[in-house]
XYZ file of C-alpha atoms in Angstrom:
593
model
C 6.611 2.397 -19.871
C 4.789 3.228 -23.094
C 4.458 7.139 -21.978
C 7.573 7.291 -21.807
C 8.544 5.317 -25.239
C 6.101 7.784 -26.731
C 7.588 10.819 -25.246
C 11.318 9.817 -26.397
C 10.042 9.385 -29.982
C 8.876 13.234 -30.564
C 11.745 14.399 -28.422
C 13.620 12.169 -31.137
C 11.637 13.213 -34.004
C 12.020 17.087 -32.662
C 15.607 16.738 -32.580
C 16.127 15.262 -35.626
C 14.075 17.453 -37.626
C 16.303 20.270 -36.092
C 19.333 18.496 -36.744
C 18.195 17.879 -40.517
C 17.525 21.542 -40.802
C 20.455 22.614 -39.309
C 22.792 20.369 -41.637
C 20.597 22.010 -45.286
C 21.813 24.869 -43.790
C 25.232 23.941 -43.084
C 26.681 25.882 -45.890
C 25.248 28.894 -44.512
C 27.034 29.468 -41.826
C 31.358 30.042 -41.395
C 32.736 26.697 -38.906
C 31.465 24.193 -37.383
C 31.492 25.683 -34.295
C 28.416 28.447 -34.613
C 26.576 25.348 -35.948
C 26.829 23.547 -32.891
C 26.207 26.161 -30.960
C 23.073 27.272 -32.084
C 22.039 23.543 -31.891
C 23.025 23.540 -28.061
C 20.534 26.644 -27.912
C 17.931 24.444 -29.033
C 18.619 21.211 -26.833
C 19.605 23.257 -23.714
C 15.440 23.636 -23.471
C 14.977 19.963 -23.740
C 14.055 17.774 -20.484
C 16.300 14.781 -21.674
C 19.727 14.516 -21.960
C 20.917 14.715 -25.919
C 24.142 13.449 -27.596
C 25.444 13.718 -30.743
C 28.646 12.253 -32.600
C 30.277 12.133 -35.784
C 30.319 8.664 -37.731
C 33.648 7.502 -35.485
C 31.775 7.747 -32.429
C 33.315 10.773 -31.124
C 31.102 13.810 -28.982
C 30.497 16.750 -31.205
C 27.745 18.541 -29.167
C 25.786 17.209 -26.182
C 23.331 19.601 -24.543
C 22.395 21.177 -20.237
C 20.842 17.787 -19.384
C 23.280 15.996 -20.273
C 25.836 17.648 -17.529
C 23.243 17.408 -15.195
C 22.661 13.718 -15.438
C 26.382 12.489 -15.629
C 28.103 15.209 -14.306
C 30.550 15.863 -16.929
C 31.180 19.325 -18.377
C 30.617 19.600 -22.272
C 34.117 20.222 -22.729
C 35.041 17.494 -21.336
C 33.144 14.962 -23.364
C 33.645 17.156 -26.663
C 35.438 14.898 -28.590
C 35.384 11.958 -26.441
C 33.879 8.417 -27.089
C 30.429 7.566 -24.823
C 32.152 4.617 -23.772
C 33.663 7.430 -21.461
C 30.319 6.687 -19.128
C 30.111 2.853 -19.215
C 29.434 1.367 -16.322
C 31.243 -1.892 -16.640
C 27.407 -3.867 -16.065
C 27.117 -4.754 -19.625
C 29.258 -7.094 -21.107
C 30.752 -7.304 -24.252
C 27.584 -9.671 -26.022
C 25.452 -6.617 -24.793
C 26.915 -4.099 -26.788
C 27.614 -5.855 -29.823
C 24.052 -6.447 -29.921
C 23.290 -3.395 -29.890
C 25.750 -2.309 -32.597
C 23.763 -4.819 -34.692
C 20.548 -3.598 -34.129
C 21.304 0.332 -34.405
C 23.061 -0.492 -37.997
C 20.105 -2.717 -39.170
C 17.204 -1.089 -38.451
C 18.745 2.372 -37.721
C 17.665 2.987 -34.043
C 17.595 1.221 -30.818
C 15.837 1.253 -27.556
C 16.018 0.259 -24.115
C 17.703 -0.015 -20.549
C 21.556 0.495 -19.799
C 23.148 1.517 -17.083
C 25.756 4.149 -17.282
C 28.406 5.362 -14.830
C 28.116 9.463 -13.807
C 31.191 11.288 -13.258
C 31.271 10.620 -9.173
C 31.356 7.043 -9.664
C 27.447 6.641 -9.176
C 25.783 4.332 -11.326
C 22.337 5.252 -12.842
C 20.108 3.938 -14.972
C 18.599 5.772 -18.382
C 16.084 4.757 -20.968
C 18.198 5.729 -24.393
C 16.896 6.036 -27.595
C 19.730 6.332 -30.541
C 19.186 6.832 -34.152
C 21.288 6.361 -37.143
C 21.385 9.949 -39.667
C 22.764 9.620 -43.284
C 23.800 12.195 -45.169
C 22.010 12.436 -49.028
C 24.763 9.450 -50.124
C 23.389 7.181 -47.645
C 26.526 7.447 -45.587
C 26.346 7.521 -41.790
C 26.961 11.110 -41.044
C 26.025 11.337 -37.443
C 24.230 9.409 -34.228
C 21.928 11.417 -32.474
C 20.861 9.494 -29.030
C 18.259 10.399 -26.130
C 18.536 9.535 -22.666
C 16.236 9.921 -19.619
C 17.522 8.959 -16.039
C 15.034 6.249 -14.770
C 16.975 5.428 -11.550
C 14.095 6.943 -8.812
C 11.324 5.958 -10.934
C 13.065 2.127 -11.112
C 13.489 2.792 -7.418
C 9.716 3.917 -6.872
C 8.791 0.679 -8.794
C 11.051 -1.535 -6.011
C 9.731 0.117 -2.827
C 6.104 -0.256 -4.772
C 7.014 -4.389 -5.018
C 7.927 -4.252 -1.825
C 4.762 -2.962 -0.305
C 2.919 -4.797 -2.366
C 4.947 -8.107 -1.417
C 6.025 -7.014 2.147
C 3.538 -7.156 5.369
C 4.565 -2.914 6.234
C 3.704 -3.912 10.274
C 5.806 -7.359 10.657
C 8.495 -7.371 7.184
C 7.024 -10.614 6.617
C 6.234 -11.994 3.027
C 2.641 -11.752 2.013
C 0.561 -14.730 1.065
C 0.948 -13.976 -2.441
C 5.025 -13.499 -2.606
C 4.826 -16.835 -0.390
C 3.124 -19.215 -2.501
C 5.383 -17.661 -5.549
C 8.423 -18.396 -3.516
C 7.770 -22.044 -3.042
C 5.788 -22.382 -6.201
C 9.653 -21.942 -7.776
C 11.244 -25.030 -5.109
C 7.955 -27.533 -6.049
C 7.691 -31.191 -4.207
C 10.174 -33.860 -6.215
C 11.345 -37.042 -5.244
C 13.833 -36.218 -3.336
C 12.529 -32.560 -1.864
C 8.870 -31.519 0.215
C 7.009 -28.756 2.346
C 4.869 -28.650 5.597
C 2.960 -26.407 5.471
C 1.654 -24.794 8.848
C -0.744 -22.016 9.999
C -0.348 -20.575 13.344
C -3.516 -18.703 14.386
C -3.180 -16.482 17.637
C -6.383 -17.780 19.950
C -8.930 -15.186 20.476
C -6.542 -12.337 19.101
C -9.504 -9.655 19.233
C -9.425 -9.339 23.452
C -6.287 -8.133 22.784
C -7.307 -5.679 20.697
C -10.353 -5.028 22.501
C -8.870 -5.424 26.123
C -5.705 -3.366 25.251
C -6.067 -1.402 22.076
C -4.663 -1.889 18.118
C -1.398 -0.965 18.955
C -0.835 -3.691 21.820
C -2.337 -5.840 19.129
C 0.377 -4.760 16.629
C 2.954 -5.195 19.145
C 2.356 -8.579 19.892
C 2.016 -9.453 15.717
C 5.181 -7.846 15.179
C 6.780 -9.669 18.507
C 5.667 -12.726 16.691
C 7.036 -12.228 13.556
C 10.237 -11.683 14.995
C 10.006 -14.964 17.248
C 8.984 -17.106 14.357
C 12.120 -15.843 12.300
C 14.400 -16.781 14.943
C 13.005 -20.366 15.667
C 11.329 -21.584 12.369
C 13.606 -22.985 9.971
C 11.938 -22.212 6.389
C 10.106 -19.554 5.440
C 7.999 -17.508 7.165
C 4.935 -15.511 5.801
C 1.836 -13.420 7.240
C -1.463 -14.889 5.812
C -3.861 -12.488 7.448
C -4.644 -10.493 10.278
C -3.325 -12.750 12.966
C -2.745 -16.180 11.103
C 1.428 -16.641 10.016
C 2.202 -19.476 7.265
C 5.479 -21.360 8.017
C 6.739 -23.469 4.916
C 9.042 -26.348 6.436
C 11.567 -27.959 3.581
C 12.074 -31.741 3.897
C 14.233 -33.981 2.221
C 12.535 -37.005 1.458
C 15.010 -39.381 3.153
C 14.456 -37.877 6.476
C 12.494 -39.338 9.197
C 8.713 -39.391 8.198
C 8.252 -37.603 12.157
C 11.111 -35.517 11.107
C 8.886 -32.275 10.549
C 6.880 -32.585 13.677
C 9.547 -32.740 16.286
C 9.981 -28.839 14.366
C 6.528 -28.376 14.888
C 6.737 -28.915 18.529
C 10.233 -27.248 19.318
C 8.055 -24.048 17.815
C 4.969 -24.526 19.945
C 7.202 -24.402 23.139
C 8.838 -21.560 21.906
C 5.353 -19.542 21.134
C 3.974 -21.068 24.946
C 6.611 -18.580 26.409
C 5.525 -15.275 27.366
C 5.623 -11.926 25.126
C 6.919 -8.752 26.673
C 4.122 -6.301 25.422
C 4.491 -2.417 26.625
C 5.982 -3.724 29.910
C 3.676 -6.592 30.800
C 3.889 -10.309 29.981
C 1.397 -11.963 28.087
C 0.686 -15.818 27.422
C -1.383 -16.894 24.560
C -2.578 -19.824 22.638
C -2.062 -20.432 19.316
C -4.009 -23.309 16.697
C -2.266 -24.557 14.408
C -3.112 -26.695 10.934
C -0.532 -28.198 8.982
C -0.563 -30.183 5.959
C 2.538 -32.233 3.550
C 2.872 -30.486 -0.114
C 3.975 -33.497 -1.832
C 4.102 -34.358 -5.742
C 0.741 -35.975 -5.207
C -1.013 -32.523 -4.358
C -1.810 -30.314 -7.505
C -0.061 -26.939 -6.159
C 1.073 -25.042 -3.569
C -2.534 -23.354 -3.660
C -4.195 -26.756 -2.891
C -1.715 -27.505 -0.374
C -2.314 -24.017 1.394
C -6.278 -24.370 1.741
C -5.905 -27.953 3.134
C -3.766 -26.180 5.546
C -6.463 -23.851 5.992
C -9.153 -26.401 6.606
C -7.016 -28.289 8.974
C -6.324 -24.929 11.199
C -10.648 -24.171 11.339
C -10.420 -27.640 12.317
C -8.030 -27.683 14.513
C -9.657 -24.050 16.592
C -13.151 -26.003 16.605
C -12.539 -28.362 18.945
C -10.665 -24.937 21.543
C -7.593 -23.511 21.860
C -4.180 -24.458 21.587
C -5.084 -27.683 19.484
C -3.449 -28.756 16.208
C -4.500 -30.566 13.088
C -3.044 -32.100 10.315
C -5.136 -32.226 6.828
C -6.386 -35.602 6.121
C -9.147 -36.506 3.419
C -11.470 -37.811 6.423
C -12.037 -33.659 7.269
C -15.728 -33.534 7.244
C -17.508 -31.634 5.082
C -18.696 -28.908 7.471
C -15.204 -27.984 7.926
C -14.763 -26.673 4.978
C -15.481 -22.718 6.383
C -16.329 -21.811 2.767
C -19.527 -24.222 2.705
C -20.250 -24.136 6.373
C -19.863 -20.071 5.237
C -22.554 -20.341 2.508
C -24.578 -22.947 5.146
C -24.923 -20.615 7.666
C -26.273 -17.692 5.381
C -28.906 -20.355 3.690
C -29.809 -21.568 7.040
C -30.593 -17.693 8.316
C -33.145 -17.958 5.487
C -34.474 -21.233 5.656
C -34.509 -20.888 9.347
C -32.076 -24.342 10.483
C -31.176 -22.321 13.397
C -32.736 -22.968 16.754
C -32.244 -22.234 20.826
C -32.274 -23.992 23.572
C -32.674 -23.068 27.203
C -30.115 -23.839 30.256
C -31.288 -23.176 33.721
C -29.879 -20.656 36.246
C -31.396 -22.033 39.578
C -30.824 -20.028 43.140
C -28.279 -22.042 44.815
C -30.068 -21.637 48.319
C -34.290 -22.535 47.188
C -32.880 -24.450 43.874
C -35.977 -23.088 41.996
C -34.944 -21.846 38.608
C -34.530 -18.215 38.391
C -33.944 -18.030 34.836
C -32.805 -19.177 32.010
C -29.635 -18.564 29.084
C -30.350 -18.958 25.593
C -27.879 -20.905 23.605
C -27.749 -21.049 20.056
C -27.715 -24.651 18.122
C -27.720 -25.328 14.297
C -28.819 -28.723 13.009
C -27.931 -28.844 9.365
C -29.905 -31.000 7.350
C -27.417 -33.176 5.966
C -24.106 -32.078 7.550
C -25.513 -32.910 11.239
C -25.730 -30.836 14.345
C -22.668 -28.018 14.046
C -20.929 -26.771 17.181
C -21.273 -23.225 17.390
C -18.027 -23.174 18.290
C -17.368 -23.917 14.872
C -20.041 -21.332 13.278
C -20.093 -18.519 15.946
C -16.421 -17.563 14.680
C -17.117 -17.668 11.267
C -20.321 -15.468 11.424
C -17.813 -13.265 13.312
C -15.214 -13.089 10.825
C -17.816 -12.276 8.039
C -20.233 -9.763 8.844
C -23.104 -12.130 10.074
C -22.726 -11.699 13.894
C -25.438 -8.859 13.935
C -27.445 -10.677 12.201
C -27.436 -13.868 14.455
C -27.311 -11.644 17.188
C -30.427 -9.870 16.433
C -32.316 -12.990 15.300
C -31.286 -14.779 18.487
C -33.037 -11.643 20.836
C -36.174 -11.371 19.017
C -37.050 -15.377 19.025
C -35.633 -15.181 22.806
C -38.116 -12.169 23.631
C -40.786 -13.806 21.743
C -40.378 -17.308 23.638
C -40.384 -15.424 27.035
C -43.530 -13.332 26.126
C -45.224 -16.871 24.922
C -44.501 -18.329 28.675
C -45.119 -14.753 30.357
C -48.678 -15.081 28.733
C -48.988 -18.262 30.359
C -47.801 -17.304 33.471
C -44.795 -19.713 33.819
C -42.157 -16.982 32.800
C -39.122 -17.082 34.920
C -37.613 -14.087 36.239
C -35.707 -12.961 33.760
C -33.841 -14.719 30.092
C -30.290 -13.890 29.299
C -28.950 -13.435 26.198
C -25.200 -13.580 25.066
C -23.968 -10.803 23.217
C -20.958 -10.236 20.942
C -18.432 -7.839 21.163
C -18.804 -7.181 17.703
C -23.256 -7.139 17.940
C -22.225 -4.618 20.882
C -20.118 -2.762 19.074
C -22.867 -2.752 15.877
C -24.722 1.034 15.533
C -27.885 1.290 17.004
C -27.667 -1.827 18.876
C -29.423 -0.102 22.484
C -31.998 1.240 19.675
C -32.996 -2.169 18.203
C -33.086 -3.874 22.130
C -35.234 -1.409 23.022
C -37.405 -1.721 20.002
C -37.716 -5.660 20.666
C -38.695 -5.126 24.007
C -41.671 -3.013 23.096
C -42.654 -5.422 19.929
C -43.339 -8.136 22.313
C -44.582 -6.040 25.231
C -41.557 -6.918 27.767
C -40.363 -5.086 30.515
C -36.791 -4.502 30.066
C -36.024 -5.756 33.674
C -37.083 -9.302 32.190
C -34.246 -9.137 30.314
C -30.285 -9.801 30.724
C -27.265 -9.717 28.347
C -24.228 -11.226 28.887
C -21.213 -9.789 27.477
C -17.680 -10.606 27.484
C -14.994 -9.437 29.351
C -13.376 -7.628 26.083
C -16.760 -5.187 26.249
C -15.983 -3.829 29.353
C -12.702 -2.933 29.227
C -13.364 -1.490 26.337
C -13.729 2.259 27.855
C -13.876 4.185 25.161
C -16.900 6.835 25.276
C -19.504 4.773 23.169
C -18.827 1.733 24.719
C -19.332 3.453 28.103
C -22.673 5.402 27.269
C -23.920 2.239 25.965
C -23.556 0.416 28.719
C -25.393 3.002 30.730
C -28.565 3.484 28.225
C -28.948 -0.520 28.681
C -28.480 0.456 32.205
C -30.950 3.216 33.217
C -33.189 1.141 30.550
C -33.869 -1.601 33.833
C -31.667 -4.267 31.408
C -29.293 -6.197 33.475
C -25.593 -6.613 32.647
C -23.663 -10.091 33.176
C -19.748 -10.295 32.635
C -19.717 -13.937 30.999
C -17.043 -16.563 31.591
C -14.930 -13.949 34.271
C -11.125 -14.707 34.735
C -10.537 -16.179 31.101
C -10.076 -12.739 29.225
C -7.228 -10.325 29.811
C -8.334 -7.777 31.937
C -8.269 -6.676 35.335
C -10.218 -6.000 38.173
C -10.512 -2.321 38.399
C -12.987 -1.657 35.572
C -15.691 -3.535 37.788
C -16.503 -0.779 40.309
C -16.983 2.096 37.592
C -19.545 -0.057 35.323
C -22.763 -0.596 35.636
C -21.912 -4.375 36.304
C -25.279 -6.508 38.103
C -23.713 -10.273 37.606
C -20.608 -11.515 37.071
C -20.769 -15.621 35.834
C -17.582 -17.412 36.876
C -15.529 -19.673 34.689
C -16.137 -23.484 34.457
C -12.332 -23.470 34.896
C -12.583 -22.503 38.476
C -15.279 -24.483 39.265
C -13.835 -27.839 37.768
C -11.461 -28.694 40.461
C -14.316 -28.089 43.777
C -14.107 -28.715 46.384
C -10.570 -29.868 46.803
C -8.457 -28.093 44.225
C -6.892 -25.035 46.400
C -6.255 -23.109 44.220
C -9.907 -23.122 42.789
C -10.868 -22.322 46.600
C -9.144 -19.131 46.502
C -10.428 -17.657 43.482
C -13.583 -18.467 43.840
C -13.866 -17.399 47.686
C -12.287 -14.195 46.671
C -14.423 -13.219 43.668
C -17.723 -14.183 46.131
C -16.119 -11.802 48.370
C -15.176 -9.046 46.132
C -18.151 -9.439 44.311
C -20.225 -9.049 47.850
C -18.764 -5.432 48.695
C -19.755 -4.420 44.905
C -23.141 -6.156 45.302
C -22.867 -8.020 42.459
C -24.319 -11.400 42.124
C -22.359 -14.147 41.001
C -23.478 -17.355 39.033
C -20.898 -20.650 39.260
C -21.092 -22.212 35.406
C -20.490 -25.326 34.711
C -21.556 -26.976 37.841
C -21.772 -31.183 37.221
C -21.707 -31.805 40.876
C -23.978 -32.199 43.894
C -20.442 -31.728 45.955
C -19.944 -28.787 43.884
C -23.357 -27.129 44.545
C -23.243 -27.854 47.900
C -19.517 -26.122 48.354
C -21.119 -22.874 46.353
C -23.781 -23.225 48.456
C -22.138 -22.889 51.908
C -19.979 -19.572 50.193
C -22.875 -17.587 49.521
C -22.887 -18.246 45.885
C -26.272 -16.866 44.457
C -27.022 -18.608 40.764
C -25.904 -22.228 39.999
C -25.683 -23.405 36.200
C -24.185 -26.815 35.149
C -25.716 -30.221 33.763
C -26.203 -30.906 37.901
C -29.422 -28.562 37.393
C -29.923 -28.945 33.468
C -28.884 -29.471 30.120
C -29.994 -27.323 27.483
C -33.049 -27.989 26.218
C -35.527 -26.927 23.268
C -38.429 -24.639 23.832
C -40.905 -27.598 23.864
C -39.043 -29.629 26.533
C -38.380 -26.305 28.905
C -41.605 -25.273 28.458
C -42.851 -28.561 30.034
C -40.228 -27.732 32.893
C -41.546 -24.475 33.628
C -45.077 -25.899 33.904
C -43.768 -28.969 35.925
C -41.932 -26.207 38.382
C -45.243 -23.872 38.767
C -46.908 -27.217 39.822
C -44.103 -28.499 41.695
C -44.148 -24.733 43.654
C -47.815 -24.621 43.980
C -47.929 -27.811 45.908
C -45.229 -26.757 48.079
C -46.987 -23.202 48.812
C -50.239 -25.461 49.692
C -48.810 -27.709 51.753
């Protein structure tokens, strides 16, 4: 606190000089008694409490502050010792210290805590100083004081929101690693380390709002206390570290049976606002041994072992091992993904949509595939989520619609153009300003009629009714673009929303469609959507059709759009582009004959 340090000095300095003055003039005045009080005048106007004693330690004057601070009158501290406000925290090495130091070098400074009059202990930042008379005998101490105890207090709740997650309690990151950083790996001791990530975290937010989002963090946080022995820490947004101690003579398996006792636990529903929710959660874990440098290392192993683990879905969990590849890592795959914008790595392919009673296609979805040139061909459902997570979503998004609408102006030009391409858009490309503004533009760059064109949007979009959401939805509308509800039933949301948007397709789950013709269960959802989706007029596509016994049971139910490997896998632009020709000559002969 050097402000303050400076501040106490010309207080000190002020004082003194009136204290020196006042003793020249000592012979001036009658008693002792008009001398101190014209020097209480004087320290009455000062902000800090004053004190002042003879050479055996006893009160001669102190001044307003002073009373205010501890309590005390002045008369009854006047010839009292200060010991009169000790607090009893110091002990008896403290003070002679300071005894030492004040009678060497003539003043002292620091922290002490004192005692007030009502018991209450506070602390003060005290500055004494030694005065000798012209003999060079100690003829008084003067000391300073300023009560520090809400500005020590300001400094603790400042640590702790520095320290403390405000929404869940929880440690940070940084007062985590700091924690076990102090307990490091030994022969004897060791950590798991484990990050739980909440699957797909944003519907909630986007299905239900931020503060059904913060519910279900803070219902978290409180579930991990109670069933993860250890310590327990919020990373980011919706990702939790858990640090498990081990004792090296337990069981090597010892810290997974933990591991699974807490998945069960988290598989059980959460009471949010009323309603119970399930949810997934992905989980990487990783051993902080004496072999790993630090707790810092250890943490980002855990880190690539959790973007591991959500690549290959939900619910999974991985444990660090040195055979991670090297796309993985999300910090080069990160830096991959912005080089291969540039150097243009990324491509699309093409999946058919055929009419399930003709089976000619009717059109076709675009699906986005990266083939790195030394790290291989990347799953986008290991890149899509991190171009989501750091700003490059609109950018992919974008890219992908313009090579889409330029592809299906190449093959309207050539008169093998489907009916119409659809395009999957993110919540977050949605959500982007001036998104209807830049499809519109795209559509008039490559000379397309808008009713050519379909986007496919996730359930979080729609339910989503907040006012821009909703007048986007009907610019794209009243523009002749079709809407699509992609992979219906896996999202959080109900049915209502669908007969107040401007809804034209809704594309059912490969979940449901997995277990036809025999699974029951499957039967009824998917004979009740077709129905449903009949008395809105909606058309529905079945995904993930591998079947001919599946096609031909969406067949007989009036389904209108089949998609699966059945009719197609997804192909480049070369190889459908040979399709569509194949298909106008296929039809043509058909028509002739």
């Amino acid at each position: 606190m050097p402000e303050l340090l400076v501040a106490s000095f010309l207080l000190l300095s002020i004082v003194l000089g009136l204290v020196a003055s006042l003793l020249l003039q000592r012979t001036r005045y009658q008693t002792q008694k008009n001398t101190l009080k014209l020097m209480k005048e004087v320290f009455d106007h000062t902000h800090d409490g004053v004190t002042i004693t003879d050479p055996n330690g006893k009160i001669i004057a102190v001044n307003r502050t002073f009373t205010q601070v501890t309590g005390y009158s002045e008369a009854e501290v006047l010839g009292q010792n200060p010991r009169i406000l000790s607090s009893g925290y110091h002990d008896a090495a403290f003070y002679e210290a300071y005894w030492q130091s004040l009678l060497r070098d003539g003043v002292w400074q620091g922290e002490i805590w004192n005692r007030r009059k009502d018991g209450e202990v506070y602390l003060e930042w005290l500055t004494c100083k030694v005065l000798k008379d012209t003999h060079g005998r100690i003829s008084h101490y003067v000391a300073i004081f300023t009560d520090i105890t809400e500005h020590r207090r300001q400094e603790a709740r400042l640590e702790k929101a520095t320290d403390y997650d405000r929404l869940t309690g929880l440690p940070n990151t940084g007062l985590f690693l700091r924690s076990l950083a102090k307990q490091p790996p030994s022969s004897q001791n060791y950590w798991c380390l484990v990050l739980i990530d909440i699957d797909n975290f944003r519907l909630v937010n986007a299905s239900y709002g931020f503060s059904v989002g913060d519910q279900l963090l803070a219902n978290m946080a409180k579930r991990l206390r109670d069933i993860c022995p250890g310590v327990i820490a919020r990373h980011s947004a919706d990702v939790f570290i858990w640090g498990i101690p081990l004792e090296a003579t337990e069981e090597d398996t010892g810290y997974l049976q933990q591991i699974h006792d807490a998945r069960q636990s988290l598989a059980r529903p959460f009471s949010i606002k009323g309603r119970l929710m399930e949810f997934n959660f992905s989980m990487g874990a990783t051993l902080w041994t004496e072999e790993t440098l630090s707790v810092s290392r250890a943490l980002q192993e855990a880190e690539l072992a959790l973007h591991a683990a959500k690549s290959r879905g939900a619910g999974q969990l991985r444990f660090y091992s040195e055979d991670l590849k090297e796309a993985e890592n999300p910090l080069i795959l990160l830096q991959a993904l912005r080089d291969a914008l540039a150097a243009q790595q990324l491509s699309l392919h093409y999946q058919p949509l055929v009419c399930a009673a003709s089976g000619k296609i009717h059109a076709f979805e675009v699906l986005m595939r990266w083939q790195h040139p030394t790290l291989g061909a990347i799953s986008p459902a290991q890149f899509i989520p991190l171009a989501e997570r750091h700003g490059l979503m609109e950018q992919l998004g974008q890219w992908t619609l313009d090579q889409s609408l330029q592809q299906y102006a190449a093959w309207e030009k050539e008169g093998i153009a489907p009916a119409r391409i659809a395009v999957n858009v993110s919540p977050l490309e949605f959500a982007a300003e001036g998104f209807v503004e830049q499809v519109s533009a795209k559509l008039k760059r490559h000379q397309l009629s808008p009713h050519c064109l379909e986007l496919e949007l996730t359930e979080g979009v729609f339910v989503q009714r907040d006012e821009s959401t909703l007048e986007r939805l009907d610019q794209l509308a009243k523009m002749g673009i079709r809407l699509a509800i992609d992979d219906f039933g896996t999202g959080y949301s109900s049915l209502a929303y669908l007969k107040h948007l401007p809804v034209n397709q809704l594309k059912l789950d490969r979940s449901f469609i997995q277990g036809l013709p025999h699974h029951k269960a499957d039967q009824a959802i998917v004979e009740s959507t077709l129905a449903l989706c009949k008395g809105l007029k909606m058309q529905v596509v079945a995904e993930g059709v591998e079947k001919s016994e599946q096609a031909d049971y969406l067949r007989e139910q009036g389904c209108d759009l089949l998609q699966g490997f059945y009719f197609g896998r997804p192909q480049n632009a070369v190889e459908t582009t040979q399709l569509l020709r194949q298909h106008r000559v296929s039809t043509t002969q058909a028509r002739s004959a």
